[in-house]
Coordinates of C-alpha atoms in Angstrom, one line a residue:
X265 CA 125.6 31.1 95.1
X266 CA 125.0 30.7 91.5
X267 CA 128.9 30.3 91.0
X268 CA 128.6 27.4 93.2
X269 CA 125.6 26.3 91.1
X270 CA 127.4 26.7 88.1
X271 CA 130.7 24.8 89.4
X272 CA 127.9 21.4 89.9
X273 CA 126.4 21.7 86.9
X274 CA 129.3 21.6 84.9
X275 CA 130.4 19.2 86.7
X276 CA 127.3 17.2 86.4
X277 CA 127.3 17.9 82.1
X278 CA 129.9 15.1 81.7
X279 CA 127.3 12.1 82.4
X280 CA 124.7 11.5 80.3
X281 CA 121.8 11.3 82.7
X282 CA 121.5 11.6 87.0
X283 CA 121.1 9.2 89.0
X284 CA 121.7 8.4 92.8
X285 CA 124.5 6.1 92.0
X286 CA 127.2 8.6 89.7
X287 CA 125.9 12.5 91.3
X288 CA 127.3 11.4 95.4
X289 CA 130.7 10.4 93.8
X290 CA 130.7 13.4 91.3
X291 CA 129.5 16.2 94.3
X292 CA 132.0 14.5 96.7
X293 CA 134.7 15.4 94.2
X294 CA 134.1 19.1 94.4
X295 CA 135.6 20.2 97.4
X296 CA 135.1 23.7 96.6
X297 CA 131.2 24.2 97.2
X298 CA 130.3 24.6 101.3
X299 CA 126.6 25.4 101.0
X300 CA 123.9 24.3 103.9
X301 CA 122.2 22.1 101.4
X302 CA 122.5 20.6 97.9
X303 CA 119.7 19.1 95.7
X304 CA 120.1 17.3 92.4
X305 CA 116.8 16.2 90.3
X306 CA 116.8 14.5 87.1
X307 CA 114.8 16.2 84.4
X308 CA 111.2 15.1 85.3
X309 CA 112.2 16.6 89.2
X310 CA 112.7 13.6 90.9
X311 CA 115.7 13.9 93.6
X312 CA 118.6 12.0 92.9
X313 CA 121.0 13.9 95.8
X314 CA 120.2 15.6 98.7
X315 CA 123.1 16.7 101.1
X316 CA 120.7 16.8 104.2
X317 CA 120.8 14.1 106.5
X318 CA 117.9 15.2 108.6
X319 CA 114.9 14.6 106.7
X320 CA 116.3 13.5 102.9
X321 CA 114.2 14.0 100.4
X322 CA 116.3 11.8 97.7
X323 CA 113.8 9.6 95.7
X324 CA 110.8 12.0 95.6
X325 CA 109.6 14.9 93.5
X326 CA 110.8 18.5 94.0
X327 CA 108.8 20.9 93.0
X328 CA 110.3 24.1 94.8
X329 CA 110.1 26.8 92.5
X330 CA 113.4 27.4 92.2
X331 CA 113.2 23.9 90.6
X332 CA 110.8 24.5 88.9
X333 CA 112.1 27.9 87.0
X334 CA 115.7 25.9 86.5
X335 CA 114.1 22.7 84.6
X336 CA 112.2 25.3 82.3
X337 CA 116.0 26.2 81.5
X338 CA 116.5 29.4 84.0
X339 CA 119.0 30.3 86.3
X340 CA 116.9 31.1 89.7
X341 CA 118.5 33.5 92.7
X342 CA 116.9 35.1 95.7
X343 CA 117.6 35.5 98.9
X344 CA 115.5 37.0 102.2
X345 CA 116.3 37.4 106.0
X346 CA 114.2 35.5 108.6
X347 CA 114.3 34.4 112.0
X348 CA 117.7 36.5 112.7
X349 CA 119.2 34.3 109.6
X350 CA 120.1 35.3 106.1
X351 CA 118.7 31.6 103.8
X352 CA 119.9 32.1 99.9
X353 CA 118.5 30.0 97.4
X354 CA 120.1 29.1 93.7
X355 CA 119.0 26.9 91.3
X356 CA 120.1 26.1 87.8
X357 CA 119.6 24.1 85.2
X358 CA 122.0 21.0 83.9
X359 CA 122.9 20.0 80.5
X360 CA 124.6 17.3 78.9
X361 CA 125.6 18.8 75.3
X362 CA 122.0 20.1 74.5
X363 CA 120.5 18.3 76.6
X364 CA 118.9 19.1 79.8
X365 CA 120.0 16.5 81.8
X366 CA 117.9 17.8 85.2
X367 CA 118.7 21.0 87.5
X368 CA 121.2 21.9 90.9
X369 CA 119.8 23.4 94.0
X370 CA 121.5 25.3 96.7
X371 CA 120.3 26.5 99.5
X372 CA 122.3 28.6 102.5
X373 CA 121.2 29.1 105.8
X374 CA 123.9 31.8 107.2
X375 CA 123.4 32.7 110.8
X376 CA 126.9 34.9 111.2
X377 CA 125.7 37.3 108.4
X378 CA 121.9 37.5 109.8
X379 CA 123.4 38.2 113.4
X380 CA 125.7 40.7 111.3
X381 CA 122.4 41.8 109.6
X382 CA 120.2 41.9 112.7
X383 CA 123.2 44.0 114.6
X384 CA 123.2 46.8 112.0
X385 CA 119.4 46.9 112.5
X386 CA 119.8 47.6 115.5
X387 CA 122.8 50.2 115.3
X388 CA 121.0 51.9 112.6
X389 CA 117.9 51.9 114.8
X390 CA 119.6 52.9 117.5
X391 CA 121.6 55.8 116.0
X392 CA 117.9 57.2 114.5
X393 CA 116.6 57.3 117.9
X394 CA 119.5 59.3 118.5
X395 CA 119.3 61.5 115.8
X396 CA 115.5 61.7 116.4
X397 CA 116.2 63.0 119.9
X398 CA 118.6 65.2 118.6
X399 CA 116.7 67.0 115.9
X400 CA 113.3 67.5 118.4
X401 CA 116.0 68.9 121.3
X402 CA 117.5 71.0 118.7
X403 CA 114.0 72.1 117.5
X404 CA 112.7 73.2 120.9
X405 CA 115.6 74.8 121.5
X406 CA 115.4 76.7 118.2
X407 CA 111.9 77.7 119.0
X408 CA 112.0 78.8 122.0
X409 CA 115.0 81.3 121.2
X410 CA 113.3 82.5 117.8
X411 CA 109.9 83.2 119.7
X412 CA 111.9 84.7 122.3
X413 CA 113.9 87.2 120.0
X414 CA 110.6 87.7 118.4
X415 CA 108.6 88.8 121.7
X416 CA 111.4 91.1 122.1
X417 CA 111.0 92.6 118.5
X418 CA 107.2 92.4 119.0
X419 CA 107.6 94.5 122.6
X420 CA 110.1 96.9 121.2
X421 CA 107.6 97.6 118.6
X422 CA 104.9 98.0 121.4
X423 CA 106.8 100.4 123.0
X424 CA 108.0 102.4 119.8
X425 CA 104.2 102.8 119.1
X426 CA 103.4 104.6 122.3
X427 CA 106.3 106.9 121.4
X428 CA 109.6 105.4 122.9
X429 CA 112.3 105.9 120.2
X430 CA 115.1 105.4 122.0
X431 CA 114.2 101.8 122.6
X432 CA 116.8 99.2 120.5
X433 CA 117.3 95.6 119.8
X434 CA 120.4 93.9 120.6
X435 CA 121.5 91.7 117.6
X436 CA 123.5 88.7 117.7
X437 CA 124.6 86.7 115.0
X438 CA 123.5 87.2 111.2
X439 CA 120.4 85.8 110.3
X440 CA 116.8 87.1 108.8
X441 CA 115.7 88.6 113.0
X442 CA 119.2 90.0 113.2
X443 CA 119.1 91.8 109.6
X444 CA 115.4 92.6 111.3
X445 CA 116.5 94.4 114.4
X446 CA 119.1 96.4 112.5
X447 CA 116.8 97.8 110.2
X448 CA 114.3 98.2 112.9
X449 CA 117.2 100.3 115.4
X450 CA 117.6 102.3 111.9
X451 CA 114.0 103.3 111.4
X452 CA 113.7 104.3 115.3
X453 CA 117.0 106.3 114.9
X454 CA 115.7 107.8 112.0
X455 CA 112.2 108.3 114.0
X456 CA 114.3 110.0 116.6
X457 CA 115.9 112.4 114.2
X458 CA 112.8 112.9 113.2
X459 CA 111.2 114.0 116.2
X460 CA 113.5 115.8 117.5
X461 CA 113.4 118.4 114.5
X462 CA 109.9 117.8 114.5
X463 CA 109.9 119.4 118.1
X464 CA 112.6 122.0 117.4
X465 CA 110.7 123.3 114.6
X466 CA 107.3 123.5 116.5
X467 CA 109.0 125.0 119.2
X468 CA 111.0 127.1 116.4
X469 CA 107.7 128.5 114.7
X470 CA 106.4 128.9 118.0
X471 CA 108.7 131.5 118.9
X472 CA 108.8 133.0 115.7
X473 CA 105.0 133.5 115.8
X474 CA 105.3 134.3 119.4
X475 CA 107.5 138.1 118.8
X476 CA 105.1 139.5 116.3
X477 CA 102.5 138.4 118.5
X478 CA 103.7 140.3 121.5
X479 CA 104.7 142.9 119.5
X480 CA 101.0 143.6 118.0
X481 CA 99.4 142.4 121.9
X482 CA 101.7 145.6 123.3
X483 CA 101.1 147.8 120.7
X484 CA 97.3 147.5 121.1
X485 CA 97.2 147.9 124.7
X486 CA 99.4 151.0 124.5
X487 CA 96.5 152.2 122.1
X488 CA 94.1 151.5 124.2
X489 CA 95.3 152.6 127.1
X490 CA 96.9 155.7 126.6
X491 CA 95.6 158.7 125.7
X492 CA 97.6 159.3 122.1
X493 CA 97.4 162.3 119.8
X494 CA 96.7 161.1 115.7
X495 CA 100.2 160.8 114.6
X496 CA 101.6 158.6 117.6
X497 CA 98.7 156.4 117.0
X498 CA 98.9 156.2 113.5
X499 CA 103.1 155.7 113.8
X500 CA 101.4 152.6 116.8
X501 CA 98.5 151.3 113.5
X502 CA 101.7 151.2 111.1
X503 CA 103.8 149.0 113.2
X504 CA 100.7 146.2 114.5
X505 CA 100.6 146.8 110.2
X506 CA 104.3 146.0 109.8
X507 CA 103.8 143.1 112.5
X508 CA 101.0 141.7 110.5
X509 CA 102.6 141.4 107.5
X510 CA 105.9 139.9 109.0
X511 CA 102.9 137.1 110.3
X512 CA 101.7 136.7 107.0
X513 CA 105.0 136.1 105.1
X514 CA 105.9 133.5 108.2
X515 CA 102.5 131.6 107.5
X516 CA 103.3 131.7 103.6
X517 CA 106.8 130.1 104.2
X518 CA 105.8 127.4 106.8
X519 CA 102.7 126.7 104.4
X520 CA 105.4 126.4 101.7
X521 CA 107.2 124.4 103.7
X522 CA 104.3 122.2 104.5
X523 CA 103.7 121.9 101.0
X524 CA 107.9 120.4 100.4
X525 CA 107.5 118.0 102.9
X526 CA 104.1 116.8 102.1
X527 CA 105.6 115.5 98.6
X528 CA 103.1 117.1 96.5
X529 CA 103.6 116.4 92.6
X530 CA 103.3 119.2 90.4
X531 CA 103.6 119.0 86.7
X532 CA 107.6 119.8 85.5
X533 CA 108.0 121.7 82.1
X534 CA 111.0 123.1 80.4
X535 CA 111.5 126.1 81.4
X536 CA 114.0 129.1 80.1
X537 CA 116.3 130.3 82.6
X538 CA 117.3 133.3 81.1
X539 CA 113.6 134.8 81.2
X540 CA 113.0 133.6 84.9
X541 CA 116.2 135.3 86.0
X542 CA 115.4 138.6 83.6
X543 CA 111.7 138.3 85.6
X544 CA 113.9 138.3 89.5
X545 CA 116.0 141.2 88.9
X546 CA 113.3 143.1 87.6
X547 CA 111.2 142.6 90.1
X548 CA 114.0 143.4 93.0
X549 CA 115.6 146.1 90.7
X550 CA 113.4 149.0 93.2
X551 CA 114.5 147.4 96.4
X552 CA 118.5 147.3 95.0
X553 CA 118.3 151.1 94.0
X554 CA 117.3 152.2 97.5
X555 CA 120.7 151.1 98.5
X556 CA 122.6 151.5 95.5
X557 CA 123.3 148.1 94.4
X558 CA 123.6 147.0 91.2
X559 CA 122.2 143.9 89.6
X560 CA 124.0 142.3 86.9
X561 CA 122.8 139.2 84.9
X562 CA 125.1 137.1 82.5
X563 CA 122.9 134.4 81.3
X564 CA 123.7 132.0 78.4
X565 CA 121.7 130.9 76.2
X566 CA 119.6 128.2 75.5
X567 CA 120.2 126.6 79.6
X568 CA 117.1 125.4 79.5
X569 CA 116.0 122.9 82.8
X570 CA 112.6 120.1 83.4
X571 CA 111.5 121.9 86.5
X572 CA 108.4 123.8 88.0
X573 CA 108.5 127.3 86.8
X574 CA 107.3 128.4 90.3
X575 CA 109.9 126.8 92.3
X576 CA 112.9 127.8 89.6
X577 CA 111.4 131.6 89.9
X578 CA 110.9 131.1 94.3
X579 CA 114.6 130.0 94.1
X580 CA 116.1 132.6 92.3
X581 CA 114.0 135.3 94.0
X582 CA 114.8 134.1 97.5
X583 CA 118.8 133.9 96.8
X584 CA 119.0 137.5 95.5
X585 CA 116.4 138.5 97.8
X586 CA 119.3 138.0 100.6
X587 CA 122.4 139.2 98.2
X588 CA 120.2 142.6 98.7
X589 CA 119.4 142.1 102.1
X590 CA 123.1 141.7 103.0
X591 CA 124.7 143.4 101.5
X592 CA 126.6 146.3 101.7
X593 CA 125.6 149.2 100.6
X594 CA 126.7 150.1 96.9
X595 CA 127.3 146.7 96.6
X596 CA 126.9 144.2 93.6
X597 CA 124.5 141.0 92.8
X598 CA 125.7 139.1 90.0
X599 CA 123.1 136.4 88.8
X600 CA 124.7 134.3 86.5
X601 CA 124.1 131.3 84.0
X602 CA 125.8 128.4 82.2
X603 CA 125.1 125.0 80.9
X604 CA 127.3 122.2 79.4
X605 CA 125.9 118.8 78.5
X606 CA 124.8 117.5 81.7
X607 CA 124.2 120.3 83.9
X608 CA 123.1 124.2 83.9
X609 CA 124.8 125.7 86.3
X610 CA 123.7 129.4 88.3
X611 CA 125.1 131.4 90.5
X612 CA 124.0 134.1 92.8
X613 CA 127.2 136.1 93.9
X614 CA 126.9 139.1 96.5
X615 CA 130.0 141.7 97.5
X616 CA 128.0 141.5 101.4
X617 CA 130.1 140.5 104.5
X618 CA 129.9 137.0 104.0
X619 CA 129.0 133.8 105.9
X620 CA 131.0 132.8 109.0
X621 CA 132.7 129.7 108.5
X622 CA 131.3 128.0 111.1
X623 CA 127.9 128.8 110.1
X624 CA 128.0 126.9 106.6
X625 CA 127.0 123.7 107.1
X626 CA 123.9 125.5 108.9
X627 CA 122.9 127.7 106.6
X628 CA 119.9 125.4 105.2
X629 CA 118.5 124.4 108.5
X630 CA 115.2 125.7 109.4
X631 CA 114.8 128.6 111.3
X632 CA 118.9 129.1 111.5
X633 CA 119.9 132.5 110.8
X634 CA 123.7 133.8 111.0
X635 CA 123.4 137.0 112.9
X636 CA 119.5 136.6 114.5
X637 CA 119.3 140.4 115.4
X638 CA 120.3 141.4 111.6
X639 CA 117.9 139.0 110.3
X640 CA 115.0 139.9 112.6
X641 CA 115.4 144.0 111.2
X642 CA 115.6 142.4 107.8
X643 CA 112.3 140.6 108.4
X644 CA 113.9 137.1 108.4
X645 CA 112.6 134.2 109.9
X646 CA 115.2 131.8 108.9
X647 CA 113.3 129.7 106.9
X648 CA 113.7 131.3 103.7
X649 CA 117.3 129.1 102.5
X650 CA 115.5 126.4 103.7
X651 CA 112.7 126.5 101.8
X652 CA 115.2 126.9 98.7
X653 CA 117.3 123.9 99.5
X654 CA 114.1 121.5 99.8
X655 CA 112.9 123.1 96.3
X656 CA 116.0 122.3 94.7
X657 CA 116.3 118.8 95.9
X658 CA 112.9 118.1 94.6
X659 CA 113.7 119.4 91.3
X660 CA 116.5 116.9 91.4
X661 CA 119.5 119.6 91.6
X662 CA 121.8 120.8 94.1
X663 CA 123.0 123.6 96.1
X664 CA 125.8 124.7 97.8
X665 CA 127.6 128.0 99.1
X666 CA 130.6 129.6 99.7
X667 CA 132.7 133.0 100.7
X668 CA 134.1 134.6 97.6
X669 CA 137.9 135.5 98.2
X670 CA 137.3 139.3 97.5
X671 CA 134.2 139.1 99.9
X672 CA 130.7 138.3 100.3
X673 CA 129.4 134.5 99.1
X674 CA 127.9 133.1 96.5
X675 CA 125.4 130.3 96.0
X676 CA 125.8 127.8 93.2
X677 CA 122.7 125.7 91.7
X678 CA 123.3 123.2 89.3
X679 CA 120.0 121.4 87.6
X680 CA 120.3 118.6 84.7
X681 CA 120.7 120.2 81.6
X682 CA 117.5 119.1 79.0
X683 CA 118.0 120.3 75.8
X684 CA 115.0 121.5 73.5
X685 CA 115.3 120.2 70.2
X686 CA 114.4 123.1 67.2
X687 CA 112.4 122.5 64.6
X688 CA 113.5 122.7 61.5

């Protein structure tokens, strides 16, 4: 529009003022400008042209504002959709050298472009109503499969609370309730595993308790029921004595136990291993001689470890406490030491019978024992490995065993090595 505006007004600078006798001839001439209408004032805004033949308005004052803004030298643009039309107006003024002369209106009323207009109204209307409908059905449908997967997460915990661990989730797909049910099926796997020791060690300990129980219950009533001369019935005192004391070292060691799996924090130091070891094999030296077995300690120096002195002295005690137990007699138990600069590394060797192979990976279960009827003369429970593995692990080492070639096994410890810095 203001192209057009600008093709009349130039073509209206080349007289020297408008007037209704030389603007007709000079518009007629352009054959380029197809507007609805066209409006020429001089430059007090009186009409010299109009190109309406319905109601004319040639020979009286315009003052549209459009007129108004081109007379005070501006070109004027706007256009606005009504009535299902699209009506531009452009205005702009004319001169003749420097000299403005008046100003050009042009107005278009374009019914093709407002029926163009008023379609994509109604296209983009309708295609939001679509979208609309789309986004709530989508919605709904959302919702009402996330609250469902959620009732069945919310029920499967229900019924893992009343003690159902076998219940799982199915999960589909890989969103935030899938990553939800797997890590719920792994804690209700783990709960499993969990109970399922849980009951094997109750019903464990319960058995263990149960024999020196029996044995102390039979004992008794033979006592008291039997007419006994002083030295059957002190031989009958000794064993309930013996029983006794087998119940007491079984209470110590589930207490311990208790204690492992309860987490409690003790204070770590850095402790010597040489004098811990030294401390063991003095202590078990009597119980070696009775069967002729030899202890022999080859402990380096300086292996120094951040642990609890208690559990370093329990763990060594309790490894060469079975290298004496089974071994052979006139055997050896080596207890030896080494360190590097990461780890300290000891090993408790026996010349015994050994471990069956297939009874390896079970050695540090609770309440497992190799050959139950050896164990049982020896005074074992089967917890005793067990309580040596947990106390490693908490110390932050590791344990592991194996046969030696020439016979019997040996267990190797290995804690991180903490130097202790000298003064000078």
């Amino acid at each position: 529009m203001l192209d057009k505006a600008q093709l009349i007004s130039t073509a209206l600078s080349s007289v020297d003022s408008l007037n209704s006798e030389d603007v007709p001839e000079i518009i007629s001439s352009i054959q380029e400008v197809r507007v609805t209408r066209i409006l020429v004032t001089d430059n007090s805004g009186l009409a010299v042209y109009d190109s309406l033949r319905v109601r004319n308005e040639r020979g009286k004052m315009m003052l549209l504002p459009e007129v108004v803004q081109a007379l005070a030298s501006r070109d004027v643009f706007h256009c606005s959709y009504e009535g299902g039309a699209l009506q531009s107006h452009a205005a702009m003024p004319v001169f003749c050298g420097n000299r403005m002369t008046g100003a050009v209106y042009l107005m278009e009323y374009d019914t093709e472009e407002g029926a163009m207009i008023q379609t994509l109204q109604a296209n983009i209307l309708y295609v939001s109503l679509i979208l609309e409908a789309a986004v709530i059905l989508i919605s709904v449908v959302f919702s009402a499969t996330f609250s469902g997967r959620m009732r069945r997460i919310l029920q499967s915990i229900r019924t893992v609370r009343e003690g159902d661990y076998s219940n799982k989730i199915e999960t589909r797909g890989h969103d935030e309730l899938d990553q939800l049910a797997g890590e719920f099926n792994e804690l209700t796997d783990r709960l499993q595993d969990y109970e399922q020791k849980r009951r094997q060690f109750v019903s464990d300990a319960s058995h263990e308790l149960k024999t020196p129980l029996a044995s102390i219950k039979l004992l008794s009533d033979s006592i008291l029921q039997n007419e006994m001369d002083e030295d059957t019935t002190r031989e009958f005192v000794a064993d309930i004595g013996q029983e006794a004391d087998r119940l007491t070292r079984l209470s110590e060691k589930l207490l311990e136990l208790t204690k492992i799996d309860a987490g409690t924090e003790e204070n770590r130091e850095i402790v010597e291993v040489a004098e811990v070891a030294e401390r063991v094999a003095h202590m078990l030296a009597p119980i070696a001689s009775l069967r002729e077995i030899g202890i022999r300690t080859d402990i380096a120096s300086d292996c120094t470890v951040m642990t609890i002195e208690d559990d370093l002295y329990q763990i060594l005690f309790n490894l060469a406490e079975n290298g004496i137990k089974y071994n052979n007699d006139g055997g050896l138990l080596e207890i030896s030491a080494k360190c590097d600069e990461e780890n300290v590394t000891l090993t408790v060797s026996d010349t015994g019978v050994g471990i069956p192979a297939d009874s390896i990976d079970h050695i540090f279960e609770r309440f497992y024992r190799v050959d139950k009827a050896r164990s049982r003369a020896a005074g074992g429970a089967g917890l005793g490995l067990s309580i040596v593995h947990d106390m490693v692990e908490r110390n932050y080492g590791t344990i592991c065993v194996e046969n030696r070639p020439e016979g019997g096994s040996r267990f190797t410890v290995t804690f991180p090595y903490i130097p202790v810095e000298v003064e000078a």
